[in-house]
Short mmCIF file of C-alpha atoms and ligand atoms in Angstrom, two decimals:
data_model
loop_
_atom_site.label_atom_id
_atom_site.label_comp_id
_atom_site.label_asym_id
_atom_site.label_seq_id
_atom_site.Cartn_x
_atom_site.Cartn_y
_atom_site.Cartn_z
CA MET A 18 -0.62 3.14 -23.23
CA PRO A 19 2.77 4.66 -22.32
CA ASN A 20 3.72 4.64 -18.66
CA VAL A 21 1.85 7.45 -17.04
CA LYS A 22 1.96 9.31 -13.74
CA ILE A 23 -0.93 11.08 -12.09
CA TYR A 24 -0.42 14.00 -9.68
CA LYS A 25 -2.91 15.47 -7.22
CA THR A 26 -2.15 19.15 -6.70
CA LEU A 27 -3.70 22.24 -5.19
CA SER A 28 -4.71 23.34 -8.70
CA GLY A 29 -6.17 20.07 -9.95
CA ILE A 30 -5.31 16.62 -11.24
CA PHE A 31 -2.44 16.39 -13.73
CA ILE A 32 -1.38 13.57 -16.03
CA GLU A 33 2.25 13.06 -17.09
CA ALA A 34 2.67 11.06 -20.30
CA ASP A 35 5.84 10.91 -22.42
CA GLY A 36 7.37 13.84 -20.54
CA LYS A 37 4.37 16.11 -21.17
CA ILE A 38 1.82 17.38 -18.67
CA TYR A 39 -1.96 17.44 -19.24
CA LYS A 40 -4.62 18.82 -16.94
CA SER A 41 -7.43 16.36 -16.31
CA GLY A 42 -11.01 17.50 -16.77
CA GLN A 43 -11.88 15.60 -13.59
CA THR A 44 -11.86 17.63 -10.42
CA SER A 45 -12.74 14.99 -7.83
CA TRP A 46 -9.98 12.53 -6.94
CA ASP A 47 -12.55 9.96 -5.78
CA THR A 48 -14.38 10.13 -9.12
CA PHE A 49 -11.15 10.14 -11.10
CA LEU A 50 -9.89 6.90 -9.48
CA ASN A 51 -13.18 5.09 -9.82
CA GLN A 52 -14.03 5.88 -13.47
CA GLU A 53 -15.50 2.84 -15.25
CA ASP A 54 -12.67 2.56 -17.76
CA PHE A 55 -9.82 4.19 -15.89
CA TYR A 56 -6.95 3.41 -18.29
CA GLN A 57 -8.90 4.32 -21.40
CA SER A 58 -10.10 7.60 -19.85
CA VAL A 59 -6.57 8.60 -18.82
CA LYS A 60 -5.24 7.65 -22.26
CA THR A 61 -7.99 9.61 -24.02
CA GLU A 62 -7.29 12.69 -21.91
CA ALA A 63 -3.56 12.54 -22.72
CA GLU A 64 -4.21 11.92 -26.45
CA ASN A 65 -6.97 14.44 -27.04
CA LYS A 66 -5.85 17.37 -24.93
CA ARG A 67 -3.21 19.96 -25.61
CA SER A 68 -0.28 19.55 -23.26
CA ILE A 69 0.22 22.50 -20.92
CA GLY A 70 4.00 22.02 -20.88
CA ASP A 71 6.74 19.59 -19.96
CA VAL A 72 7.57 17.88 -16.67
CA HIS A 73 9.40 20.95 -15.31
CA LEU A 74 5.97 22.46 -14.70
CA LEU A 75 5.68 20.06 -11.77
CA ASP A 76 8.48 21.92 -9.96
CA GLU A 77 6.13 24.89 -9.62
CA MET A 78 3.18 22.87 -8.34
CA ILE A 79 2.37 21.98 -4.76
CA LEU A 80 1.89 18.22 -4.82
CA GLN A 81 -0.64 16.75 -2.45
CA ALA A 82 -0.91 13.25 -1.03
CA PRO A 83 -2.74 11.17 -3.70
CA ILE A 84 -5.77 10.51 -1.52
CA GLN A 85 -9.24 11.89 -0.82
CA ASN A 86 -11.75 9.52 0.78
CA GLN A 87 -9.65 6.36 0.44
CA GLU A 88 -8.61 4.41 3.54
CA ILE A 89 -4.96 3.45 3.85
CA TRP A 90 -4.33 -0.13 4.93
CA ALA A 91 -1.00 -1.86 5.40
CA ALA A 92 0.38 -5.37 5.13
CA GLY A 93 2.99 -6.46 7.66
CA VAL A 94 5.79 -9.01 7.89
CA THR A 95 5.93 -9.56 4.14
CA TYR A 96 9.75 -9.61 4.07
CA THR A 97 12.13 -11.67 6.26
CA ARG A 98 13.88 -8.49 7.49
CA SER A 99 10.64 -7.19 8.99
CA ARG A 100 9.85 -10.58 10.54
CA ASP A 101 13.31 -10.83 12.16
CA ALA A 102 13.30 -7.23 13.47
CA ARG A 103 9.85 -7.69 15.03
CA MET A 104 10.74 -11.02 16.62
CA GLU A 105 13.77 -9.37 18.18
CA GLU A 106 11.95 -6.27 19.47
CA SER A 107 9.10 -8.24 21.08
CA LYS A 108 10.98 -11.25 22.47
CA ASP A 109 11.05 -9.95 26.08
CA ALA A 110 7.27 -9.43 25.92
CA GLY A 111 6.80 -13.02 24.69
CA GLY A 112 5.48 -11.85 21.32
CA GLY A 113 8.37 -13.13 19.20
CA SER A 114 6.76 -16.21 17.66
CA PHE A 115 3.68 -14.34 16.40
CA TYR A 116 5.71 -12.74 13.65
CA ASP A 117 7.27 -16.02 12.57
CA LYS A 118 3.82 -17.57 12.38
CA VAL A 119 2.22 -14.75 10.41
CA TYR A 120 5.10 -14.74 7.91
CA ALA A 121 4.42 -18.41 7.13
CA ALA A 122 0.61 -18.37 7.46
CA VAL A 123 -1.83 -18.40 4.54
CA ARG A 124 -3.63 -15.32 5.96
CA PRO A 125 -1.45 -12.19 5.72
CA GLU A 126 -1.20 -9.53 8.42
CA LEU A 127 -3.35 -6.59 7.26
CA PHE A 128 -4.02 -3.59 9.46
CA PHE A 129 -5.81 -0.28 9.18
CA LYS A 130 -3.26 2.51 8.92
CA ALA A 131 -4.81 5.93 8.24
CA THR A 132 -7.29 8.14 6.48
CA ALA A 133 -6.32 11.29 4.61
CA HIS A 134 -6.60 13.15 7.91
CA ARG A 135 -3.64 11.21 9.43
CA CYS A 136 -1.60 11.21 6.25
CA VAL A 137 0.79 13.75 4.74
CA GLY A 138 2.06 14.34 1.21
CA PRO A 139 5.45 15.21 -0.32
CA ASP A 140 7.55 17.71 1.66
CA GLU A 141 5.15 17.73 4.59
CA LYS A 142 6.04 16.73 8.16
CA VAL A 143 5.59 13.21 9.44
CA ARG A 144 5.36 12.79 13.21
CA ILE A 145 6.74 10.61 15.95
CA ARG A 146 4.59 9.98 19.01
CA LYS A 147 5.47 11.88 22.18
CA ASP A 148 4.98 8.69 24.25
CA SER A 149 7.31 6.59 22.11
CA SER A 150 11.08 6.24 22.61
CA TRP A 151 11.99 4.19 19.49
CA ASN A 152 10.71 5.34 16.10
CA VAL A 153 11.46 4.38 12.51
CA PRO A 154 10.22 5.13 9.01
CA GLU A 155 9.14 2.18 6.86
CA PRO A 156 9.52 2.74 3.09
CA GLU A 157 6.88 0.73 1.25
CA LEU A 158 5.45 0.25 -2.21
CA VAL A 159 1.77 1.25 -2.01
CA LEU A 160 -0.96 -0.26 -4.20
CA VAL A 161 -3.68 2.12 -5.40
CA ILE A 162 -6.90 0.12 -5.71
CA ASN A 163 -10.29 1.19 -7.05
CA ARG A 164 -13.64 0.32 -5.48
CA ARG A 165 -13.91 -2.77 -7.66
CA GLY A 166 -10.69 -4.19 -6.18
CA HIS A 167 -8.50 -3.54 -9.24
CA ILE A 168 -4.94 -2.35 -8.76
CA LEU A 169 -4.79 0.88 -10.80
CA GLY A 170 -1.24 1.89 -10.03
CA TYR A 171 1.43 2.41 -7.41
CA THR A 172 2.80 5.10 -5.14
CA ALA A 173 5.49 5.34 -2.47
CA GLY A 174 4.64 5.30 1.21
CA ASN A 175 6.13 5.70 4.66
CA ASP A 176 4.54 3.57 7.38
CA MET A 177 5.92 5.49 10.39
CA SER A 178 6.15 3.11 13.32
CA SER A 179 6.83 3.14 17.05
CA ARG A 180 9.00 0.12 17.76
CA SER A 181 8.94 0.71 21.53
CA ILE A 182 5.13 0.51 21.63
CA GLU A 183 4.69 -2.47 19.29
CA GLY A 184 7.63 -4.21 21.03
CA GLU A 185 6.03 -3.80 24.45
CA ASN A 186 3.03 -5.85 23.37
CA PRO A 187 1.89 -6.84 19.85
CA LEU A 188 -1.66 -5.87 20.87
CA TYR A 189 -0.47 -2.26 20.93
CA LEU A 190 0.10 -2.38 17.17
CA PRO A 191 -2.73 0.07 16.31
CA GLN A 192 -1.18 2.68 18.63
CA ALA A 193 2.30 2.05 17.23
CA LYS A 194 1.07 2.49 13.69
CA SER A 195 -1.84 4.90 13.57
CA TYR A 196 -1.63 8.44 14.92
CA ASP A 197 -1.63 11.94 13.44
CA GLY A 198 1.11 12.27 10.81
CA SER A 199 1.90 8.55 10.86
CA ALA A 200 1.66 8.01 7.09
CA ALA A 201 3.20 9.74 4.10
CA ILE A 202 2.35 8.94 0.49
CA GLY A 203 3.30 10.33 -2.92
CA PRO A 204 4.57 11.96 -5.06
CA CYS A 205 2.24 10.51 -7.75
CA ILE A 206 0.42 7.42 -8.88
CA TYR A 207 2.45 5.47 -11.40
CA ILE A 208 0.29 3.61 -13.90
CA CYS A 209 1.63 0.84 -16.07
CA GLN A 210 -0.04 -1.78 -18.17
CA GLY A 211 0.24 -4.93 -16.07
CA PRO A 212 2.05 -5.34 -12.75
CA ILE A 213 5.01 -3.17 -11.81
CA SER A 214 8.39 -4.81 -12.56
CA ALA A 215 9.60 -7.34 -9.96
CA GLU A 216 13.03 -5.70 -10.23
CA THR A 217 11.66 -2.41 -8.89
CA ASN A 218 13.98 -0.95 -6.25
CA ILE A 219 12.89 0.74 -3.05
CA ARG A 220 15.59 2.99 -1.57
CA MET A 221 15.63 4.92 1.67
CA GLN A 222 18.04 7.54 2.92
CA ILE A 223 17.85 9.34 6.24
CA LYS A 224 19.72 12.59 6.78
CA ARG A 225 20.40 14.35 10.07
CA ASN A 226 21.77 17.91 9.91
CA ASN A 227 22.30 17.26 6.17
CA GLU A 228 24.51 14.25 6.92
CA LEU A 229 23.59 10.83 5.56
CA ILE A 230 23.01 8.51 8.54
CA TYR A 231 21.17 5.65 6.82
CA SER A 232 21.02 4.37 3.26
CA ASP A 233 19.81 1.04 1.94
CA SER A 234 17.73 -0.46 -0.86
CA VAL A 235 15.82 -3.60 -1.75
CA GLN A 236 14.05 -5.06 -4.77
CA ILE A 237 10.37 -5.86 -4.37
CA ASN A 238 10.94 -9.42 -5.62
CA LYS A 239 12.19 -10.22 -2.07
CA MET A 240 8.61 -9.97 -0.89
CA LYS A 241 6.98 -13.20 0.31
CA ARG A 242 3.44 -12.49 -0.92
CA SER A 243 1.94 -11.32 -4.21
CA HIS A 244 0.07 -8.04 -4.55
CA THR A 245 -3.07 -9.78 -5.78
CA GLU A 246 -3.03 -12.10 -2.77
CA LEU A 247 -2.97 -9.10 -0.39
CA VAL A 248 -5.79 -7.36 -2.26
CA GLU A 249 -7.89 -10.54 -2.32
CA PHE A 250 -7.67 -10.84 1.49
CA LEU A 251 -8.34 -7.13 2.03
CA PHE A 252 -11.48 -7.15 -0.12
CA ARG A 253 -12.85 -10.42 1.34
CA GLU A 254 -15.11 -8.75 3.89
CA CYS A 255 -14.41 -5.03 3.44
CA SER A 256 -15.95 -2.81 0.80
CA PHE A 257 -14.27 0.46 -0.16
CA PRO A 258 -16.77 2.80 -1.85
CA PHE A 259 -13.94 5.15 -2.89
CA GLY A 260 -11.18 2.54 -3.34
CA CYS A 261 -8.22 2.26 -1.01
CA LEU A 262 -4.44 2.29 -0.71
CA LEU A 263 -2.48 -0.68 0.57
CA MET A 264 1.09 -0.41 1.88
CA THR A 265 2.82 -3.69 1.09
CA GLY A 266 5.29 -3.96 4.00
CA THR A 267 8.87 -2.99 4.65
CA CYS A 268 12.16 -4.72 4.05
CA LEU A 269 14.30 -1.81 5.19
CA VAL A 270 14.68 -1.55 8.94
CA PRO A 271 17.54 0.51 10.42
CA GLY A 272 19.62 -1.18 13.15
CA ASN A 273 18.32 -1.48 16.70
CA ASP A 274 20.38 1.50 17.88
CA PHE A 275 18.58 3.85 15.45
CA THR A 276 15.66 6.08 16.35
CA LEU A 277 14.31 9.07 14.43
CA GLN A 278 14.74 12.59 15.79
CA PRO A 279 12.84 15.80 15.03
CA GLU A 280 14.07 17.45 11.80
CA ASP A 281 15.47 14.19 10.36
CA GLU A 282 14.91 14.07 6.59
CA ILE A 283 13.48 10.83 5.16
CA ILE A 284 13.95 10.27 1.44
CA ILE A 285 12.15 7.31 -0.13
CA GLN A 286 12.71 6.58 -3.82
CA ILE A 287 10.96 3.91 -5.84
CA ASP A 288 11.87 3.22 -9.47
CA GLN A 289 9.36 4.72 -11.93
CA ILE A 290 7.37 6.37 -9.13
CA GLY A 291 9.87 8.99 -7.92
CA THR A 292 10.85 10.51 -4.60
CA LEU A 293 8.83 10.98 -1.44
CA ARG A 294 10.67 13.35 0.90
CA ASN A 295 9.47 14.28 4.37
CA THR A 296 10.98 15.69 7.53
CA VAL A 297 10.09 14.69 11.06
CA GLY A 298 8.05 17.44 12.71
O1 LIG B 330 3.58 -6.50 12.49
C1 LIG B 330 3.89 -5.35 12.57
C2 LIG B 330 3.95 -4.38 11.47
C3 LIG B 330 4.71 -4.87 10.29
C4 LIG B 330 4.93 -3.85 9.24
O2 LIG B 330 4.43 -2.74 9.27
C5 LIG B 330 5.78 -4.19 8.08
O3 LIG B 330 6.28 -5.32 7.99
O4 LIG B 330 5.97 -3.32 7.24
MG1 LIG B 331 5.08 -1.41 7.58
#
Protein backbone atom coordinates (compact mmCIF):
# COMPACT_ATOMS: atom_id res chain seq x y z
CA MET A 1 0.00 0.00 0.00
CA PRO A 2 1.35 3.49 -0.80
CA ASN A 3 1.73 5.87 2.12
CA VAL A 4 -1.69 7.19 2.89
CA LYS A 5 -3.17 10.01 4.94
CA ILE A 6 -6.62 10.09 6.45
CA TYR A 7 -8.45 13.36 7.18
CA LYS A 8 -11.48 13.89 9.41
CA THR A 9 -13.48 16.85 8.12
CA LEU A 10 -16.84 18.49 8.58
CA SER A 11 -18.02 16.81 5.37
CA GLY A 12 -16.74 13.29 6.05
CA ILE A 13 -13.65 11.12 6.13
CA PHE A 14 -11.19 11.54 3.25
CA ILE A 15 -8.29 9.36 2.13
CA GLU A 16 -5.21 10.81 0.41
CA ALA A 17 -3.26 8.28 -1.66
CA ASP A 18 -0.66 9.14 -4.33
CA GLY A 19 -1.71 12.79 -4.34
CA LYS A 20 -5.38 11.98 -4.99
CA ILE A 21 -8.32 12.38 -2.62
CA TYR A 22 -11.06 9.77 -2.09
CA LYS A 23 -14.14 10.07 0.09
CA SER A 24 -14.57 7.13 2.44
CA GLY A 25 -17.91 5.36 2.57
CA GLN A 26 -17.52 5.22 6.36
CA THR A 27 -19.18 8.03 8.26
CA SER A 28 -18.26 7.15 11.84
CA TRP A 29 -14.64 7.83 12.85
CA ASP A 30 -14.87 5.24 15.64
CA THR A 31 -16.02 2.55 13.19
CA PHE A 32 -13.50 3.60 10.56
CA LEU A 33 -10.53 3.23 12.95
CA ASN A 34 -11.66 -0.09 14.34
CA GLN A 35 -12.49 -1.94 11.09
CA GLU A 36 -11.33 -5.57 11.22
CA ASP A 37 -8.86 -5.21 8.37
CA PHE A 38 -8.06 -1.52 8.51
CA TYR A 39 -5.23 -1.37 5.94
CA GLN A 40 -6.99 -3.58 3.42
CA SER A 41 -10.23 -1.58 3.75
CA VAL A 42 -8.44 1.74 3.23
CA LYS A 43 -6.51 0.31 0.27
CA THR A 44 -9.69 -1.10 -1.29
CA GLU A 45 -11.47 2.24 -0.93
CA ALA A 46 -8.58 4.09 -2.62
CA GLU A 47 -8.30 1.47 -5.41
CA ASN A 48 -11.97 0.97 -6.18
CA LYS A 49 -13.34 4.49 -5.89
CA ARG A 50 -13.12 7.37 -8.29
CA SER A 51 -10.92 10.12 -6.91
CA ILE A 52 -12.77 13.37 -6.25
CA GLY A 53 -9.70 15.47 -7.08
CA ASP A 54 -6.13 16.16 -6.04
CA VAL A 55 -4.66 17.27 -2.72
CA HIS A 56 -5.54 20.94 -3.33
CA LEU A 57 -9.11 20.01 -2.46
CA LEU A 58 -7.95 19.81 1.15
CA ASP A 59 -7.35 23.58 1.17
CA GLU A 60 -11.10 24.08 0.89
CA MET A 61 -11.99 21.63 3.66
CA ILE A 62 -12.29 22.35 7.36
CA LEU A 63 -10.07 19.75 9.00
CA GLN A 64 -11.13 18.44 12.37
CA ALA A 65 -9.07 16.85 15.12
CA PRO A 66 -8.75 13.13 14.18
CA ILE A 67 -10.70 11.92 17.19
CA GLN A 68 -14.22 10.92 18.21
CA ASN A 69 -14.58 8.70 21.29
CA GLN A 70 -10.87 7.94 21.70
CA GLU A 71 -9.06 8.93 24.91
CA ILE A 72 -5.78 10.80 24.54
CA TRP A 73 -2.99 9.55 26.78
CA ALA A 74 0.57 10.82 26.97
CA ALA A 75 3.99 9.44 27.80
CA GLY A 76 6.40 11.65 29.71
CA VAL A 77 10.15 11.98 30.18
CA THR A 78 10.96 9.89 27.11
CA TYR A 79 13.79 12.21 26.01
CA THR A 80 16.72 13.54 28.09
CA ARG A 81 15.72 17.16 27.33
CA SER A 82 12.34 16.66 29.01
CA ARG A 83 13.94 14.88 31.98
CA ASP A 84 16.48 17.69 32.51
CA ALA A 85 13.91 20.50 32.16
CA ARG A 86 11.57 18.83 34.67
CA MET A 87 14.35 18.16 37.18
CA GLU A 88 15.29 21.82 36.99
CA GLU A 89 11.74 23.19 37.34
CA SER A 90 10.87 21.00 40.35
CA LYS A 91 14.16 21.05 42.27
CA ASP A 92 13.00 23.66 44.84
CA ALA A 93 9.91 21.53 45.55
CA GLY A 94 12.12 18.45 46.10
CA GLY A 95 10.66 16.67 43.06
CA GLY A 96 13.83 16.66 40.95
CA SER A 97 14.89 13.04 41.34
CA PHE A 98 11.49 11.62 40.34
CA TYR A 99 12.12 12.50 36.72
CA ASP A 100 15.58 10.97 36.71
CA LYS A 101 14.15 7.77 38.16
CA VAL A 102 11.24 7.51 35.73
CA TYR A 103 13.55 8.09 32.75
CA ALA A 104 15.62 5.06 33.79
CA ALA A 105 12.80 2.86 35.13
CA VAL A 106 11.30 -0.12 33.30
CA ARG A 107 7.78 1.31 33.76
CA PRO A 108 7.24 4.45 31.65
CA GLU A 109 5.38 7.54 32.81
CA LEU A 110 1.91 7.41 31.20
CA PHE A 111 -0.81 9.88 32.05
CA PHE A 112 -4.34 10.62 30.94
CA LYS A 113 -4.36 13.78 28.84
CA ALA A 114 -7.75 14.55 27.28
CA THR A 115 -10.90 13.46 25.53
CA ALA A 116 -12.17 15.06 22.33
CA HIS A 117 -13.93 17.63 24.51
CA ARG A 118 -10.60 19.05 25.79
CA CYS A 119 -8.83 18.77 22.46
CA VAL A 120 -8.69 21.06 19.43
CA GLY A 121 -7.85 20.47 15.78
CA PRO A 122 -5.84 22.37 13.14
CA ASP A 123 -6.19 26.17 13.23
CA GLU A 124 -8.21 26.13 16.43
CA LYS A 125 -7.20 27.83 19.68
CA VAL A 126 -5.25 26.06 22.38
CA ARG A 127 -5.47 27.51 25.88
CA ILE A 128 -3.22 28.41 28.76
CA ARG A 129 -4.63 28.19 32.29
CA LYS A 130 -5.57 31.44 33.99
CA ASP A 131 -3.94 30.23 37.24
CA SER A 132 -0.62 29.36 35.61
CA SER A 133 2.31 31.75 35.12
CA TRP A 134 4.65 29.55 33.02
CA ASN A 135 3.24 27.78 29.96
CA VAL A 136 4.75 25.90 27.05
CA PRO A 137 3.65 23.86 24.05
CA GLU A 138 5.07 20.33 23.71
CA PRO A 139 5.30 19.06 20.11
CA GLU A 140 4.91 15.28 20.09
CA LEU A 141 4.51 12.39 17.70
CA VAL A 142 1.14 10.79 18.48
CA LEU A 143 0.36 7.09 17.98
CA VAL A 144 -3.12 6.24 16.73
CA ILE A 145 -4.07 2.86 18.18
CA ASN A 146 -7.15 0.72 17.54
CA ARG A 147 -9.14 -1.12 20.20
CA ARG A 148 -7.03 -4.24 19.66
CA GLY A 149 -3.86 -2.35 20.63
CA HIS A 150 -2.44 -2.10 17.09
CA ILE A 151 -0.69 1.09 16.01
CA LEU A 152 -2.61 2.14 12.87
CA GLY A 153 -0.78 5.35 12.13
CA TYR A 154 0.58 8.63 13.42
CA THR A 155 -0.46 12.22 13.89
CA ALA A 156 1.09 15.37 15.35
CA GLY A 157 0.18 16.63 18.80
CA ASN A 158 0.68 19.49 21.19
CA ASP A 159 0.73 18.55 24.88
CA MET A 160 0.16 22.06 26.31
CA SER A 161 1.68 22.21 29.76
CA SER A 162 1.83 24.48 32.78
CA ARG A 163 5.40 24.37 34.04
CA SER A 164 4.62 26.54 37.08
CA ILE A 165 1.97 24.08 38.32
CA GLU A 166 3.89 20.85 37.65
CA GLY A 167 7.06 22.50 39.05
CA GLU A 168 5.30 23.43 42.29
CA ASN A 169 4.62 19.78 43.05
CA PRO A 170 4.78 16.73 40.73
CA LEU A 171 1.44 15.60 42.21
CA TYR A 172 -0.15 18.56 40.44
CA LEU A 173 0.67 16.99 37.07
CA PRO A 174 -2.97 16.28 36.10
CA GLN A 175 -3.83 19.97 36.59
CA ALA A 176 -0.74 21.08 34.67
CA LYS A 177 -1.62 18.83 31.76
CA SER A 178 -5.37 18.41 31.48
CA TYR A 179 -7.75 21.34 31.13
CA ASP A 180 -9.99 22.74 28.39
CA GLY A 181 -7.99 23.36 25.21
CA SER A 182 -4.88 21.62 26.57
CA ALA A 183 -4.36 19.29 23.60
CA ALA A 184 -4.15 19.83 19.86
CA ILE A 185 -3.91 17.03 17.30
CA GLY A 186 -3.85 16.79 13.51
CA PRO A 187 -3.85 17.52 10.63
CA CYS A 188 -4.32 13.86 9.55
CA ILE A 189 -3.43 10.29 10.36
CA TYR A 190 -0.41 9.15 8.42
CA ILE A 191 -0.49 5.44 7.63
CA CYS A 192 2.57 3.54 6.52
CA GLN A 193 3.32 -0.13 6.26
CA GLY A 194 5.48 -0.83 9.31
CA PRO A 195 6.78 1.69 11.84
CA ILE A 196 7.37 5.33 10.92
CA SER A 197 11.01 6.08 10.00
CA ALA A 198 13.38 6.58 12.96
CA GLU A 199 14.78 9.59 11.08
CA THR A 200 11.42 11.38 11.26
CA ASN A 201 11.89 15.02 12.29
CA ILE A 202 9.66 16.94 14.67
CA ARG A 203 9.96 20.71 14.26
CA MET A 204 8.38 23.50 16.26
CA GLN A 205 8.25 27.20 15.58
CA ILE A 206 6.59 29.81 17.76
CA LYS A 207 5.69 33.22 16.36
CA ARG A 208 4.69 36.32 18.29
CA ASN A 209 3.28 39.25 16.29
CA ASN A 210 4.45 37.35 13.17
CA GLU A 211 8.03 37.28 14.46
CA LEU A 212 9.81 33.97 14.95
CA ILE A 213 10.71 33.67 18.65
CA TYR A 214 11.46 29.94 18.86
CA SER A 215 12.55 27.32 16.35
CA ASP A 216 14.05 23.90 16.93
CA SER A 217 13.80 20.32 15.71
CA VAL A 218 14.63 16.78 16.77
CA GLN A 219 14.60 13.31 15.26
CA ILE A 220 12.43 10.71 16.97
CA ASN A 221 15.39 8.31 17.20
CA LYS A 222 16.52 10.35 20.25
CA MET A 223 13.64 8.84 22.18
CA LYS A 224 14.55 6.45 25.01
CA ARG A 225 11.60 4.06 24.65
CA SER A 226 10.01 2.22 21.74
CA HIS A 227 6.44 2.86 20.61
CA THR A 228 5.45 -0.77 21.14
CA GLU A 229 6.79 -0.66 24.71
CA LEU A 230 4.59 2.36 25.50
CA VAL A 231 1.51 0.73 23.96
CA GLU A 232 2.16 -2.54 25.81
CA PHE A 233 2.18 -0.71 29.17
CA LEU A 234 -0.88 1.39 28.29
CA PHE A 235 -2.95 -1.65 27.33
CA ARG A 236 -1.86 -3.77 30.32
CA GLU A 237 -4.87 -2.92 32.47
CA CYS A 238 -6.85 -0.45 30.36
CA SER A 239 -9.24 -1.37 27.58
CA PHE A 240 -10.16 1.18 24.92
CA PRO A 241 -13.42 0.20 23.19
CA PHE A 242 -12.87 2.88 20.52
CA GLY A 243 -9.05 2.81 20.44
CA CYS A 244 -6.91 5.64 21.74
CA LEU A 245 -4.21 8.17 20.93
CA LEU A 246 -0.88 8.23 22.72
CA MET A 247 1.42 11.27 22.73
CA THR A 248 4.98 9.98 22.92
CA GLY A 249 6.70 12.80 24.86
CA THR A 250 8.58 15.95 24.01
CA CYS A 251 12.21 16.67 23.29
CA LEU A 252 11.69 20.33 22.46
CA VAL A 253 11.45 22.57 25.50
CA PRO A 254 12.00 26.33 25.12
CA GLY A 255 14.42 27.96 27.60
CA ASN A 256 13.35 28.71 31.16
CA ASP A 257 12.72 32.39 30.38
CA PHE A 258 10.04 31.48 27.80
CA THR A 259 6.32 31.45 28.48
CA LEU A 260 3.47 31.47 25.96
CA GLN A 261 1.26 34.53 25.56
CA PRO A 262 -2.23 34.91 24.11
CA GLU A 263 -2.17 35.09 20.29
CA ASP A 264 1.19 33.29 19.99
CA GLU A 265 1.20 31.01 16.94
CA ILE A 266 2.49 27.45 17.44
CA ILE A 267 3.55 25.57 14.32
CA ILE A 268 4.39 21.89 14.69
CA GLN A 269 5.63 19.98 11.64
CA ILE A 270 6.35 16.28 11.49
CA ASP A 271 7.80 14.63 8.37
CA GLN A 272 5.18 12.75 6.33
CA ILE A 273 2.35 13.89 8.63
CA GLY A 274 2.28 17.63 7.89
CA THR A 275 1.67 20.80 9.86
CA LEU A 276 -0.41 21.37 12.97
CA ARG A 277 -0.89 25.11 13.50
CA ASN A 278 -2.70 26.63 16.45
CA THR A 279 -2.84 29.99 18.18
CA VAL A 280 -3.13 30.56 21.90
CA GLY A 281 -6.63 31.76 22.77
O1 LIG B 1 6.43 14.37 33.74
C1 LIG B 1 5.86 15.30 33.25
C2 LIG B 1 5.35 15.38 31.87
C3 LIG B 1 6.34 14.99 30.84
C4 LIG B 1 5.89 15.22 29.45
O2 LIG B 1 4.78 15.60 29.16
C5 LIG B 1 6.85 14.98 28.34
O3 LIG B 1 7.99 14.56 28.59
O4 LIG B 1 6.48 15.21 27.21
MG1 LIG C 1 4.49 15.98 26.96
